[in-house]
Amino acid sequence: MRAVLLTSIVDPFILRLWLYNFRKWEQNVDKVYISLAPRNGKYQAVMDYMLKVISKNPKIQIVEAGMEMNTSFHKLLTNPMPEETFLLTQDDAYIFDPGMVDACFRSIEEGWTDIVASNQFTYPAWLNEYLIKLYPSEASQANRGLAFYPNFFFGKVKDIQASKAGIHVQQWPAGDNEYLGVSLPETADMDLMGAMSLELRHKGLRWQYVPQYQDGYWEQWKDKQIPWTHVTGLSSIWNGIVSGVSESNAYPHNIMLQRLTWYVLAYEMFKMPEIQWFVDEYKKVIDDIMKVSGVTREEIESRIKYFKELL
C-alpha cells in the first residue's frame, strides 16, 4: 500500500488548491496523512474551516494539527502506518501527471531503487566536498547538492522509520559521527533532511533522481507539459497577513511573479463565504504585494493559463 505524507501551513487557498489537484492522482495512493502547521494561532477560525473541508475526503487522516513545521515533518515520518511506501510532499507542490506518481512508486515496489528524490544544497561547501570523497559515485550529482529535498520524496516506510537522525534542523559536532562512520573535521549545520540524507546514503540505499520542476525555472519548460511542479515560498504570504506588506519586507520582482501567479490563481478558483473576513484580508495582501513588487496582472496571466490547464 502507498501513503502520502503532506505538510501544510493551512493557507486555505493553497491547501484547497492542493486538495483540488489531488483528485487528479488520488487513485494511485491508498492514504494521505496530513500534519497542519499554521503560521499564526490568531486564525483558529481558518483552521476550523479547513478541518471541515479536509474531513470530506475519507482517504485523508489528520496526524496532528497546530504543530511547528519542523516538528510537523518529523511527526509525519514517525507516524505508525500500515503502508509500505510513501510520498513526502508539501502543499505548494502540484502533480499534473498521475502516471508519474505510479512510476515512482513502482520503481521502489519492483526493486529498481530504494528512494526516488531530488537533491539540493544544504551542506556547507567543505562538507559537500568531503562527501564526494566518501561517495565518489555521487560526484555527478554534486552540482545540485547531496541532501534530499523534502518534497516529491518517495521511499519505504521501514527505511525512514528506522532512521536515527530523523527529519529536523540539527547540528553535527566535529569528531566521530555515527551516521557516516567517519570523523568530521568541522561542526556541520544540517537543514531539514540533511542528516537523514547522509544516514540513508551511509546505509547503502540506492536512489533515483527526479526534478522538482520549481516554478522559478518556468521559462525553461513553459512550452512543455511537465508532470508536476514545486512552487516554493508560498508561505511568505503569511508575513504580509500578520505584519503587513512594505518595501522593507518585500521580495524581488521575479520571486513575487511566481508566487503571485499561485496566490491569484487560487484566490480566483475558490469561494469561502464561511471565512469571508479572511478572504477579504487575503485579497488585500495580494493587492499590496502586487503594488510593492510592481508585478502586474498582465505579467502573470500567461502563467495562470498554463497551470490552470495542467491542474
PDB file of C-alpha atoms in Angstrom:
ATOM      1  CA  MET A   1       0.000   0.000   0.000  1.00  0.00           C
ATOM      2  CA  ARG A   2       1.031   3.588  -0.654  1.00  0.00           C
ATOM      3  CA  ALA A   3       0.836   6.618   1.619  1.00  0.00           C
ATOM      4  CA  VAL A   4       1.148  10.348   1.022  1.00  0.00           C
ATOM      5  CA  LEU A   5       2.705  12.411   3.821  1.00  0.00           C
ATOM      6  CA  LEU A   6       1.622  16.031   3.471  1.00  0.00           C
ATOM      7  CA  THR A   7       2.621  19.090   5.496  1.00  0.00           C
ATOM      8  CA  SER A   8       0.639  22.309   5.296  1.00  0.00           C
ATOM      9  CA  ILE A   9       0.789  25.768   6.868  1.00  0.00           C
ATOM     10  CA  VAL A  10      -3.025  25.956   6.454  1.00  0.00           C
ATOM     11  CA  ASP A  11      -3.294  28.728   3.926  1.00  0.00           C
ATOM     12  CA  PRO A  12      -6.898  27.847   2.959  1.00  0.00           C
ATOM     13  CA  PHE A  13      -6.457  28.873  -0.677  1.00  0.00           C
ATOM     14  CA  ILE A  14      -3.215  26.967  -1.224  1.00  0.00           C
ATOM     15  CA  LEU A  15      -4.406  23.890   0.695  1.00  0.00           C
ATOM     16  CA  ARG A  16      -7.727  23.807  -1.147  1.00  0.00           C
ATOM     17  CA  LEU A  17      -5.798  24.020  -4.399  1.00  0.00           C
ATOM     18  CA  TRP A  18      -3.721  21.024  -3.306  1.00  0.00           C
ATOM     19  CA  LEU A  19      -6.875  19.077  -2.418  1.00  0.00           C
ATOM     20  CA  TYR A  20      -8.429  20.020  -5.752  1.00  0.00           C
ATOM     21  CA  ASN A  21      -5.329  18.859  -7.614  1.00  0.00           C
ATOM     22  CA  PHE A  22      -5.172  15.650  -5.545  1.00  0.00           C
ATOM     23  CA  ARG A  23      -8.360  14.413  -7.203  1.00  0.00           C
ATOM     24  CA  LYS A  24      -6.340  14.023 -10.396  1.00  0.00           C
ATOM     25  CA  TRP A  25      -3.985  11.390  -8.949  1.00  0.00           C
ATOM     26  CA  GLU A  26      -5.558  10.050  -5.756  1.00  0.00           C
ATOM     27  CA  GLN A  27      -6.329   6.708  -7.426  1.00  0.00           C
ATOM     28  CA  ASN A  28      -2.578   5.995  -7.269  1.00  0.00           C
ATOM     29  CA  VAL A  29      -2.358   6.075  -3.457  1.00  0.00           C
ATOM     30  CA  ASP A  30      -4.211   4.466  -0.564  1.00  0.00           C
ATOM     31  CA  LYS A  31      -3.963   7.043   2.222  1.00  0.00           C
ATOM     32  CA  VAL A  32      -2.973  10.644   2.929  1.00  0.00           C
ATOM     33  CA  TYR A  33      -1.579  11.603   6.319  1.00  0.00           C
ATOM     34  CA  ILE A  34      -1.562  15.345   6.827  1.00  0.00           C
ATOM     35  CA  SER A  35       0.106  17.430   9.506  1.00  0.00           C
ATOM     36  CA  LEU A  36      -1.127  21.001   9.856  1.00  0.00           C
ATOM     37  CA  ALA A  37       1.352  23.656  10.978  1.00  0.00           C
ATOM     38  CA  PRO A  38      -0.402  27.059  10.876  1.00  0.00           C
ATOM     39  CA  ARG A  39       1.792  30.134  10.957  1.00  0.00           C
ATOM     40  CA  ASN A  40      -0.363  32.073  13.404  1.00  0.00           C
ATOM     41  CA  GLY A  41      -2.779  30.851  16.084  1.00  0.00           C
ATOM     42  CA  LYS A  42      -4.820  34.034  15.660  1.00  0.00           C
ATOM     43  CA  TYR A  43      -6.556  32.401  12.718  1.00  0.00           C
ATOM     44  CA  GLN A  44      -8.162  29.465  14.510  1.00  0.00           C
ATOM     45  CA  ALA A  45     -11.378  30.012  12.558  1.00  0.00           C
ATOM     46  CA  VAL A  46      -9.426  29.368   9.353  1.00  0.00           C
ATOM     47  CA  MET A  47      -8.041  26.155  10.832  1.00  0.00           C
ATOM     48  CA  ASP A  48     -11.535  25.037  11.883  1.00  0.00           C
ATOM     49  CA  TYR A  49     -12.844  25.733   8.387  1.00  0.00           C
ATOM     50  CA  MET A  50     -10.094  23.695   6.740  1.00  0.00           C
ATOM     51  CA  LEU A  51     -10.562  20.800   9.163  1.00  0.00           C
ATOM     52  CA  LYS A  52     -14.158  20.543   7.909  1.00  0.00           C
ATOM     53  CA  VAL A  53     -13.022  20.697   4.269  1.00  0.00           C
ATOM     54  CA  ILE A  54     -10.381  18.013   4.791  1.00  0.00           C
ATOM     55  CA  SER A  55     -12.808  15.701   6.607  1.00  0.00           C
ATOM     56  CA  LYS A  56     -14.875  15.346   3.434  1.00  0.00           C
ATOM     57  CA  ASN A  57     -12.259  13.055   1.885  1.00  0.00           C
ATOM     58  CA  PRO A  58     -12.197   9.650   3.668  1.00  0.00           C
ATOM     59  CA  LYS A  59      -8.721   8.963   2.266  1.00  0.00           C
ATOM     60  CA  ILE A  60      -7.213  11.756   4.367  1.00  0.00           C
ATOM     61  CA  GLN A  61      -6.246  11.350   8.019  1.00  0.00           C
ATOM     62  CA  ILE A  62      -5.019  14.268  10.114  1.00  0.00           C
ATOM     63  CA  VAL A  63      -1.971  13.211  12.115  1.00  0.00           C
ATOM     64  CA  GLU A  64      -1.569  16.437  14.063  1.00  0.00           C
ATOM     65  CA  ALA A  65      -2.850  19.991  13.950  1.00  0.00           C
ATOM     66  CA  GLY A  66      -1.205  23.138  15.245  1.00  0.00           C
ATOM     67  CA  MET A  67       2.412  21.964  15.148  1.00  0.00           C
ATOM     68  CA  GLU A  68       5.579  23.867  14.258  1.00  0.00           C
ATOM     69  CA  MET A  69       6.712  22.976  10.719  1.00  0.00           C
ATOM     70  CA  ASN A  70       9.916  21.086  11.559  1.00  0.00           C
ATOM     71  CA  THR A  71       8.041  19.044  14.176  1.00  0.00           C
ATOM     72  CA  SER A  72       5.328  18.505  11.595  1.00  0.00           C
ATOM     73  CA  PHE A  73       7.690  16.736   9.184  1.00  0.00           C
ATOM     74  CA  HIS A  74       9.128  14.553  11.936  1.00  0.00           C
ATOM     75  CA  LYS A  75       5.677  13.605  13.207  1.00  0.00           C
ATOM     76  CA  LEU A  76       4.592  12.525   9.746  1.00  0.00           C
ATOM     77  CA  LEU A  77       7.619  10.321   9.140  1.00  0.00           C
ATOM     78  CA  THR A  78       7.430   8.610  12.542  1.00  0.00           C
ATOM     79  CA  ASN A  79       3.664   8.143  12.490  1.00  0.00           C
ATOM     80  CA  PRO A  80       2.766   4.420  12.656  1.00  0.00           C
ATOM     81  CA  MET A  81       1.214   3.402   9.341  1.00  0.00           C
ATOM     82  CA  PRO A  82       0.432   0.094   7.605  1.00  0.00           C
ATOM     83  CA  GLU A  83       1.551   1.306   4.171  1.00  0.00           C
ATOM     84  CA  GLU A  84       4.873   0.018   2.805  1.00  0.00           C
ATOM     85  CA  THR A  85       5.842   3.001   0.634  1.00  0.00           C
ATOM     86  CA  PHE A  86       5.257   6.736   0.857  1.00  0.00           C
ATOM     87  CA  LEU A  87       5.483  10.059  -0.931  1.00  0.00           C
ATOM     88  CA  LEU A  88       6.548  13.052   1.166  1.00  0.00           C
ATOM     89  CA  THR A  89       5.220  16.317  -0.250  1.00  0.00           C
ATOM     90  CA  GLN A  90       4.119  19.849   0.635  1.00  0.00           C
ATOM     91  CA  ASP A  91       1.011  21.902  -0.033  1.00  0.00           C
ATOM     92  CA  ASP A  92       2.781  24.112  -2.581  1.00  0.00           C
ATOM     93  CA  ALA A  93       3.571  21.110  -4.789  1.00  0.00           C
ATOM     94  CA  TYR A  94       1.110  20.107  -7.507  1.00  0.00           C
ATOM     95  CA  ILE A  95       1.036  16.922  -9.584  1.00  0.00           C
ATOM     96  CA  PHE A  96      -0.304  17.002 -13.138  1.00  0.00           C
ATOM     97  CA  ASP A  97       0.561  13.513 -14.413  1.00  0.00           C
ATOM     98  CA  PRO A  98      -0.837  10.597 -12.353  1.00  0.00           C
ATOM     99  CA  GLY A  99       1.421   8.233 -14.289  1.00  0.00           C
ATOM    100  CA  MET A 100       4.490   9.904 -12.817  1.00  0.00           C
ATOM    101  CA  VAL A 101       3.334   9.096  -9.293  1.00  0.00           C
ATOM    102  CA  ASP A 102       2.658   5.480 -10.211  1.00  0.00           C
ATOM    103  CA  ALA A 103       6.031   5.116 -11.964  1.00  0.00           C
ATOM    104  CA  CYS A 104       7.949   6.466  -8.955  1.00  0.00           C
ATOM    105  CA  PHE A 105       6.175   4.123  -6.567  1.00  0.00           C
ATOM    106  CA  ARG A 106       6.615   1.128  -8.872  1.00  0.00           C
ATOM    107  CA  SER A 107      10.347   1.721  -9.248  1.00  0.00           C
ATOM    108  CA  ILE A 108      10.608   1.118  -5.483  1.00  0.00           C
ATOM    109  CA  GLU A 109       7.992  -1.634  -5.243  1.00  0.00           C
ATOM    110  CA  GLU A 110       9.590  -3.606  -8.090  1.00  0.00           C
ATOM    111  CA  GLY A 111      13.061  -3.332  -6.574  1.00  0.00           C
ATOM    112  CA  TRP A 112      14.711  -0.991  -9.081  1.00  0.00           C
ATOM    113  CA  THR A 113      15.655   1.532  -6.383  1.00  0.00           C
ATOM    114  CA  ASP A 114      15.066   2.357  -2.699  1.00  0.00           C
ATOM    115  CA  ILE A 115      14.442   6.089  -2.990  1.00  0.00           C
ATOM    116  CA  VAL A 116      13.158   8.461  -5.663  1.00  0.00           C
ATOM    117  CA  ALA A 117      14.046  12.069  -4.882  1.00  0.00           C
ATOM    118  CA  SER A 118      15.577  15.383  -5.851  1.00  0.00           C
ATOM    119  CA  ASN A 119      18.761  16.630  -4.254  1.00  0.00           C
ATOM    120  CA  GLN A 120      19.639  20.115  -3.042  1.00  0.00           C
ATOM    121  CA  PHE A 121      22.416  22.195  -1.473  1.00  0.00           C
ATOM    122  CA  THR A 122      22.046  22.400   2.293  1.00  0.00           C
ATOM    123  CA  TYR A 123      25.532  21.427   3.484  1.00  0.00           C
ATOM    124  CA  PRO A 124      28.472  23.797   3.918  1.00  0.00           C
ATOM    125  CA  ALA A 125      30.837  23.703   0.927  1.00  0.00           C
ATOM    126  CA  TRP A 126      33.578  21.861   2.814  1.00  0.00           C
ATOM    127  CA  LEU A 127      31.134  19.073   3.756  1.00  0.00           C
ATOM    128  CA  ASN A 128      29.896  18.754   0.183  1.00  0.00           C
ATOM    129  CA  GLU A 129      33.493  18.239  -0.978  1.00  0.00           C
ATOM    130  CA  TYR A 130      34.136  15.818   1.875  1.00  0.00           C
ATOM    131  CA  LEU A 131      31.094  13.753   0.949  1.00  0.00           C
ATOM    132  CA  ILE A 132      32.229  13.435  -2.657  1.00  0.00           C
ATOM    133  CA  LYS A 133      35.409  11.816  -1.368  1.00  0.00           C
ATOM    134  CA  LEU A 134      33.331   9.444   0.782  1.00  0.00           C
ATOM    135  CA  TYR A 135      30.889   8.659  -2.029  1.00  0.00           C
ATOM    136  CA  PRO A 136      32.723   9.048  -5.376  1.00  0.00           C
ATOM    137  CA  SER A 137      29.724   7.704  -7.276  1.00  0.00           C
ATOM    138  CA  GLU A 138      27.784  10.815  -6.181  1.00  0.00           C
ATOM    139  CA  ALA A 139      30.229  13.234  -7.829  1.00  0.00           C
ATOM    140  CA  SER A 140      27.964  13.702 -10.853  1.00  0.00           C
ATOM    141  CA  GLN A 141      25.164  14.874  -8.532  1.00  0.00           C
ATOM    142  CA  ALA A 142      27.318  17.274  -6.517  1.00  0.00           C
ATOM    143  CA  ASN A 143      26.423  20.279  -8.662  1.00  0.00           C
ATOM    144  CA  ARG A 144      22.855  20.002  -7.312  1.00  0.00           C
ATOM    145  CA  GLY A 145      23.889  19.255  -3.734  1.00  0.00           C
ATOM    146  CA  LEU A 146      23.832  15.980  -1.834  1.00  0.00           C
ATOM    147  CA  ALA A 147      20.894  16.375   0.533  1.00  0.00           C
ATOM    148  CA  PHE A 148      17.466  15.079  -0.453  1.00  0.00           C
ATOM    149  CA  TYR A 149      14.642  17.556  -0.927  1.00  0.00           C
ATOM    150  CA  PRO A 150      11.677  17.133   1.478  1.00  0.00           C
ATOM    151  CA  ASN A 151       9.217  17.142  -1.408  1.00  0.00           C
ATOM    152  CA  PHE A 152       8.443  14.595  -4.150  1.00  0.00           C
ATOM    153  CA  PHE A 153      10.454  12.212  -1.980  1.00  0.00           C
ATOM    154  CA  PHE A 154       9.425   8.559  -2.421  1.00  0.00           C
ATOM    155  CA  GLY A 155      10.713   5.848  -0.103  1.00  0.00           C
ATOM    156  CA  LYS A 156       9.989   2.803   2.030  1.00  0.00           C
ATOM    157  CA  VAL A 157       8.298   3.368   5.374  1.00  0.00           C
ATOM    158  CA  LYS A 158      10.555   0.865   7.140  1.00  0.00           C
ATOM    159  CA  ASP A 159      13.735   2.616   5.945  1.00  0.00           C
ATOM    160  CA  ILE A 160      12.645   6.029   7.150  1.00  0.00           C
ATOM    161  CA  GLN A 161      11.233   4.865  10.447  1.00  0.00           C
ATOM    162  CA  ALA A 162      14.491   3.045  11.212  1.00  0.00           C
ATOM    163  CA  SER A 163      16.392   6.321  10.839  1.00  0.00           C
ATOM    164  CA  LYS A 164      18.180   7.628  13.916  1.00  0.00           C
ATOM    165  CA  ALA A 165      18.888  11.081  12.508  1.00  0.00           C
ATOM    166  CA  GLY A 166      15.244  11.971  11.915  1.00  0.00           C
ATOM    167  CA  ILE A 167      13.996  14.911   9.885  1.00  0.00           C
ATOM    168  CA  HIS A 168      14.654  18.229  11.588  1.00  0.00           C
ATOM    169  CA  VAL A 169      17.186  21.048  11.657  1.00  0.00           C
ATOM    170  CA  GLN A 170      20.192  19.971  13.705  1.00  0.00           C
ATOM    171  CA  GLN A 171      23.925  20.378  14.174  1.00  0.00           C
ATOM    172  CA  TRP A 172      26.574  17.692  13.927  1.00  0.00           C
ATOM    173  CA  PRO A 173      29.640  18.416  16.070  1.00  0.00           C
ATOM    174  CA  ALA A 174      33.173  17.838  14.833  1.00  0.00           C
ATOM    175  CA  GLY A 175      34.561  14.398  15.621  1.00  0.00           C
ATOM    176  CA  ASP A 176      33.299  10.844  15.241  1.00  0.00           C
ATOM    177  CA  ASN A 177      29.922  10.607  13.533  1.00  0.00           C
ATOM    178  CA  GLU A 178      27.660   7.612  13.997  1.00  0.00           C
ATOM    179  CA  TYR A 179      25.732   8.166  10.782  1.00  0.00           C
ATOM    180  CA  LEU A 180      28.722   8.358   8.474  1.00  0.00           C
ATOM    181  CA  GLY A 181      31.075   6.063  10.312  1.00  0.00           C
ATOM    182  CA  VAL A 182      33.855   8.663   9.950  1.00  0.00           C
ATOM    183  CA  SER A 183      35.181  11.669  11.841  1.00  0.00           C
ATOM    184  CA  LEU A 184      34.023  15.144  10.774  1.00  0.00           C
ATOM    185  CA  PRO A 185      36.778  17.769  10.663  1.00  0.00           C
ATOM    186  CA  GLU A 186      34.358  20.619  11.497  1.00  0.00           C
ATOM    187  CA  THR A 187      30.931  21.217  13.001  1.00  0.00           C
ATOM    188  CA  ALA A 188      28.199  20.921  10.344  1.00  0.00           C
ATOM    189  CA  ASP A 189      24.786  22.574  10.378  1.00  0.00           C
ATOM    190  CA  MET A 190      22.077  20.352   8.939  1.00  0.00           C
ATOM    191  CA  ASP A 191      18.908  21.541   7.245  1.00  0.00           C
ATOM    192  CA  LEU A 192      15.629  19.640   7.442  1.00  0.00           C
ATOM    193  CA  MET A 193      16.656  16.456   5.614  1.00  0.00           C
ATOM    194  CA  GLY A 194      20.411  16.963   5.727  1.00  0.00           C
ATOM    195  CA  ALA A 195      21.245  14.436   8.427  1.00  0.00           C
ATOM    196  CA  MET A 196      18.750  11.817   7.297  1.00  0.00           C
ATOM    197  CA  SER A 197      20.040  12.049   3.720  1.00  0.00           C
ATOM    198  CA  LEU A 198      23.546  11.176   4.843  1.00  0.00           C
ATOM    199  CA  GLU A 199      22.332   8.365   7.070  1.00  0.00           C
ATOM    200  CA  LEU A 200      20.377   6.793   4.213  1.00  0.00           C
ATOM    201  CA  ARG A 201      23.396   7.046   1.906  1.00  0.00           C
ATOM    202  CA  HIS A 202      25.652   5.523   4.568  1.00  0.00           C
ATOM    203  CA  LYS A 203      23.268   2.552   4.804  1.00  0.00           C
ATOM    204  CA  GLY A 204      23.771   1.943   1.096  1.00  0.00           C
ATOM    205  CA  LEU A 205      20.263   2.784  -0.058  1.00  0.00           C
ATOM    206  CA  ARG A 206      20.020   3.310  -3.804  1.00  0.00           C
ATOM    207  CA  TRP A 207      18.306   6.388  -5.166  1.00  0.00           C
ATOM    208  CA  GLN A 208      16.968   7.690  -8.449  1.00  0.00           C
ATOM    209  CA  TYR A 209      16.832  11.376  -9.367  1.00  0.00           C
ATOM    210  CA  VAL A 210      13.656  13.251 -10.367  1.00  0.00           C
ATOM    211  CA  PRO A 211      13.470  17.038 -10.914  1.00  0.00           C
ATOM    212  CA  GLN A 212      11.258  19.287  -8.784  1.00  0.00           C
ATOM    213  CA  TYR A 213      10.291  21.490 -11.733  1.00  0.00           C
ATOM    214  CA  GLN A 214      10.407  24.502  -9.471  1.00  0.00           C
ATOM    215  CA  ASP A 215       8.297  27.408 -10.647  1.00  0.00           C
ATOM    216  CA  GLY A 216      11.338  29.687 -10.603  1.00  0.00           C
ATOM    217  CA  TYR A 217      12.589  27.923 -13.737  1.00  0.00           C
ATOM    218  CA  TRP A 218       9.301  28.324 -15.608  1.00  0.00           C
ATOM    219  CA  GLU A 219      10.937  29.967 -18.623  1.00  0.00           C
ATOM    220  CA  GLN A 220      12.922  26.758 -19.249  1.00  0.00           C
ATOM    221  CA  TRP A 221       9.886  24.498 -19.561  1.00  0.00           C
ATOM    222  CA  LYS A 222       6.877  26.738 -20.254  1.00  0.00           C
ATOM    223  CA  ASP A 223       6.479  25.163 -23.709  1.00  0.00           C
ATOM    224  CA  LYS A 224       6.461  21.615 -22.319  1.00  0.00           C
ATOM    225  CA  GLN A 225       3.927  19.574 -20.385  1.00  0.00           C
ATOM    226  CA  ILE A 226       5.650  18.932 -17.071  1.00  0.00           C
ATOM    227  CA  PRO A 227       4.498  16.118 -14.711  1.00  0.00           C
ATOM    228  CA  TRP A 228       4.471  18.284 -11.573  1.00  0.00           C
ATOM    229  CA  THR A 229       5.801  21.481 -10.034  1.00  0.00           C
ATOM    230  CA  HIS A 230       7.056  22.669  -6.664  1.00  0.00           C
ATOM    231  CA  VAL A 231       6.402  26.380  -6.309  1.00  0.00           C
ATOM    232  CA  THR A 232       8.294  27.007  -3.012  1.00  0.00           C
ATOM    233  CA  GLY A 233       7.869  30.020  -0.770  1.00  0.00           C
ATOM    234  CA  LEU A 234       4.078  30.350  -0.873  1.00  0.00           C
ATOM    235  CA  SER A 235       4.055  30.515   2.920  1.00  0.00           C
ATOM    236  CA  SER A 236       5.534  34.019   2.642  1.00  0.00           C
ATOM    237  CA  ILE A 237       2.032  35.469   2.219  1.00  0.00           C
ATOM    238  CA  TRP A 238       1.571  34.900   5.945  1.00  0.00           C
ATOM    239  CA  ASN A 239       4.245  37.531   6.583  1.00  0.00           C
ATOM    240  CA  GLY A 240       2.003  40.040   4.825  1.00  0.00           C
ATOM    241  CA  ILE A 241      -1.135  38.824   6.582  1.00  0.00           C
ATOM    242  CA  VAL A 242       0.431  39.045  10.039  1.00  0.00           C
ATOM    243  CA  SER A 243       2.779  42.023   9.661  1.00  0.00           C
ATOM    244  CA  GLY A 244       1.568  43.890   6.596  1.00  0.00           C
ATOM    245  CA  VAL A 245       3.340  44.458   3.287  1.00  0.00           C
ATOM    246  CA  SER A 246       6.003  47.127   2.839  1.00  0.00           C
ATOM    247  CA  GLU A 247       9.108  47.699   0.772  1.00  0.00           C
ATOM    248  CA  SER A 248      11.219  46.643   3.750  1.00  0.00           C
ATOM    249  CA  ASN A 249       9.848  43.077   3.751  1.00  0.00           C
ATOM    250  CA  ALA A 250       9.107  42.723   0.030  1.00  0.00           C
ATOM    251  CA  TYR A 251      10.722  40.027  -2.102  1.00  0.00           C
ATOM    252  CA  PRO A 252      12.306  40.767  -5.513  1.00  0.00           C
ATOM    253  CA  HIS A 253      10.048  41.153  -8.543  1.00  0.00           C
ATOM    254  CA  ASN A 254      10.983  37.793 -10.125  1.00  0.00           C
ATOM    255  CA  ILE A 255      10.217  35.864  -6.945  1.00  0.00           C
ATOM    256  CA  MET A 256       6.880  37.568  -6.383  1.00  0.00           C
ATOM    257  CA  LEU A 257       5.998  36.995 -10.044  1.00  0.00           C
ATOM    258  CA  GLN A 258       5.964  33.246  -9.494  1.00  0.00           C
ATOM    259  CA  ARG A 259       4.261  33.380  -6.087  1.00  0.00           C
ATOM    260  CA  LEU A 260       1.571  35.843  -7.165  1.00  0.00           C
ATOM    261  CA  THR A 261       0.716  33.501 -10.020  1.00  0.00           C
ATOM    262  CA  TRP A 262      -0.434  30.940  -7.466  1.00  0.00           C
ATOM    263  CA  TYR A 263      -1.952  33.357  -4.951  1.00  0.00           C
ATOM    264  CA  VAL A 264      -4.165  34.885  -7.645  1.00  0.00           C
ATOM    265  CA  LEU A 265      -4.948  31.545  -9.296  1.00  0.00           C
ATOM    266  CA  ALA A 266      -6.107  30.009  -6.009  1.00  0.00           C
ATOM    267  CA  TYR A 267      -7.958  33.125  -4.873  1.00  0.00           C
ATOM    268  CA  GLU A 268      -9.983  33.212  -8.064  1.00  0.00           C
ATOM    269  CA  MET A 269     -10.729  29.481  -8.027  1.00  0.00           C
ATOM    270  CA  PHE A 270     -12.283  29.141  -4.580  1.00  0.00           C
ATOM    271  CA  LYS A 271     -15.119  30.917  -2.766  1.00  0.00           C
ATOM    272  CA  MET A 272     -15.154  30.717   1.038  1.00  0.00           C
ATOM    273  CA  PRO A 273     -18.116  32.681   2.427  1.00  0.00           C
ATOM    274  CA  GLU A 274     -17.722  30.894   5.781  1.00  0.00           C
ATOM    275  CA  ILE A 275     -14.497  32.866   6.371  1.00  0.00           C
ATOM    276  CA  GLN A 276     -15.204  35.887   4.177  1.00  0.00           C
ATOM    277  CA  TRP A 277     -13.381  38.195   6.590  1.00  0.00           C
ATOM    278  CA  PHE A 278     -10.182  36.224   5.898  1.00  0.00           C
ATOM    279  CA  VAL A 279     -10.853  36.148   2.147  1.00  0.00           C
ATOM    280  CA  ASP A 280     -11.043  39.943   2.153  1.00  0.00           C
ATOM    281  CA  GLU A 281      -7.833  40.180   4.165  1.00  0.00           C
ATOM    282  CA  TYR A 282      -6.111  37.762   1.785  1.00  0.00           C
ATOM    283  CA  LYS A 283      -7.154  39.788  -1.268  1.00  0.00           C
ATOM    284  CA  LYS A 284      -5.865  42.986   0.310  1.00  0.00           C
ATOM    285  CA  VAL A 285      -2.470  41.372   0.918  1.00  0.00           C
ATOM    286  CA  ILE A 286      -2.338  40.173  -2.721  1.00  0.00           C
ATOM    287  CA  ASP A 287      -3.090  43.721  -3.906  1.00  0.00           C
ATOM    288  CA  ASP A 288      -0.458  45.163  -1.569  1.00  0.00           C
ATOM    289  CA  ILE A 289       2.174  42.670  -2.754  1.00  0.00           C
ATOM    290  CA  MET A 290       1.438  43.498  -6.395  1.00  0.00           C
ATOM    291  CA  LYS A 291       1.738  47.199  -5.685  1.00  0.00           C
ATOM    292  CA  VAL A 292       5.010  46.961  -3.763  1.00  0.00           C
ATOM    293  CA  SER A 293       6.631  44.365  -6.066  1.00  0.00           C
ATOM    294  CA  GLY A 294       5.496  46.024  -9.285  1.00  0.00           C
ATOM    295  CA  VAL A 295       4.091  42.751 -10.656  1.00  0.00           C
ATOM    296  CA  THR A 296       1.120  43.320 -12.963  1.00  0.00           C
ATOM    297  CA  ARG A 297      -1.835  41.114 -13.836  1.00  0.00           C
ATOM    298  CA  GLU A 298      -0.658  41.060 -17.450  1.00  0.00           C
ATOM    299  CA  GLU A 299       2.671  39.529 -16.371  1.00  0.00           C
ATOM    300  CA  ILE A 300       1.084  36.604 -14.569  1.00  0.00           C
ATOM    301  CA  GLU A 301      -1.802  35.959 -16.976  1.00  0.00           C
ATOM    302  CA  SER A 302       0.041  33.526 -19.263  1.00  0.00           C
ATOM    303  CA  ARG A 303       1.421  31.652 -16.261  1.00  0.00           C
ATOM    304  CA  ILE A 304      -2.029  31.301 -14.696  1.00  0.00           C
ATOM    305  CA  LYS A 305      -3.432  29.992 -18.003  1.00  0.00           C
ATOM    306  CA  TYR A 306      -0.587  27.470 -18.331  1.00  0.00           C
ATOM    307  CA  PHE A 307      -1.010  25.980 -14.857  1.00  0.00           C
ATOM    308  CA  LYS A 308      -4.820  26.024 -14.912  1.00  0.00           C
ATOM    309  CA  GLU A 309      -4.743  23.818 -17.993  1.00  0.00           C
ATOM    310  CA  LEU A 310      -2.449  21.354 -16.201  1.00  0.00           C
ATOM    311  CA  LEU A 311      -4.423  21.285 -12.955  1.00  0.00           C
TER     312      LEU A 311
END
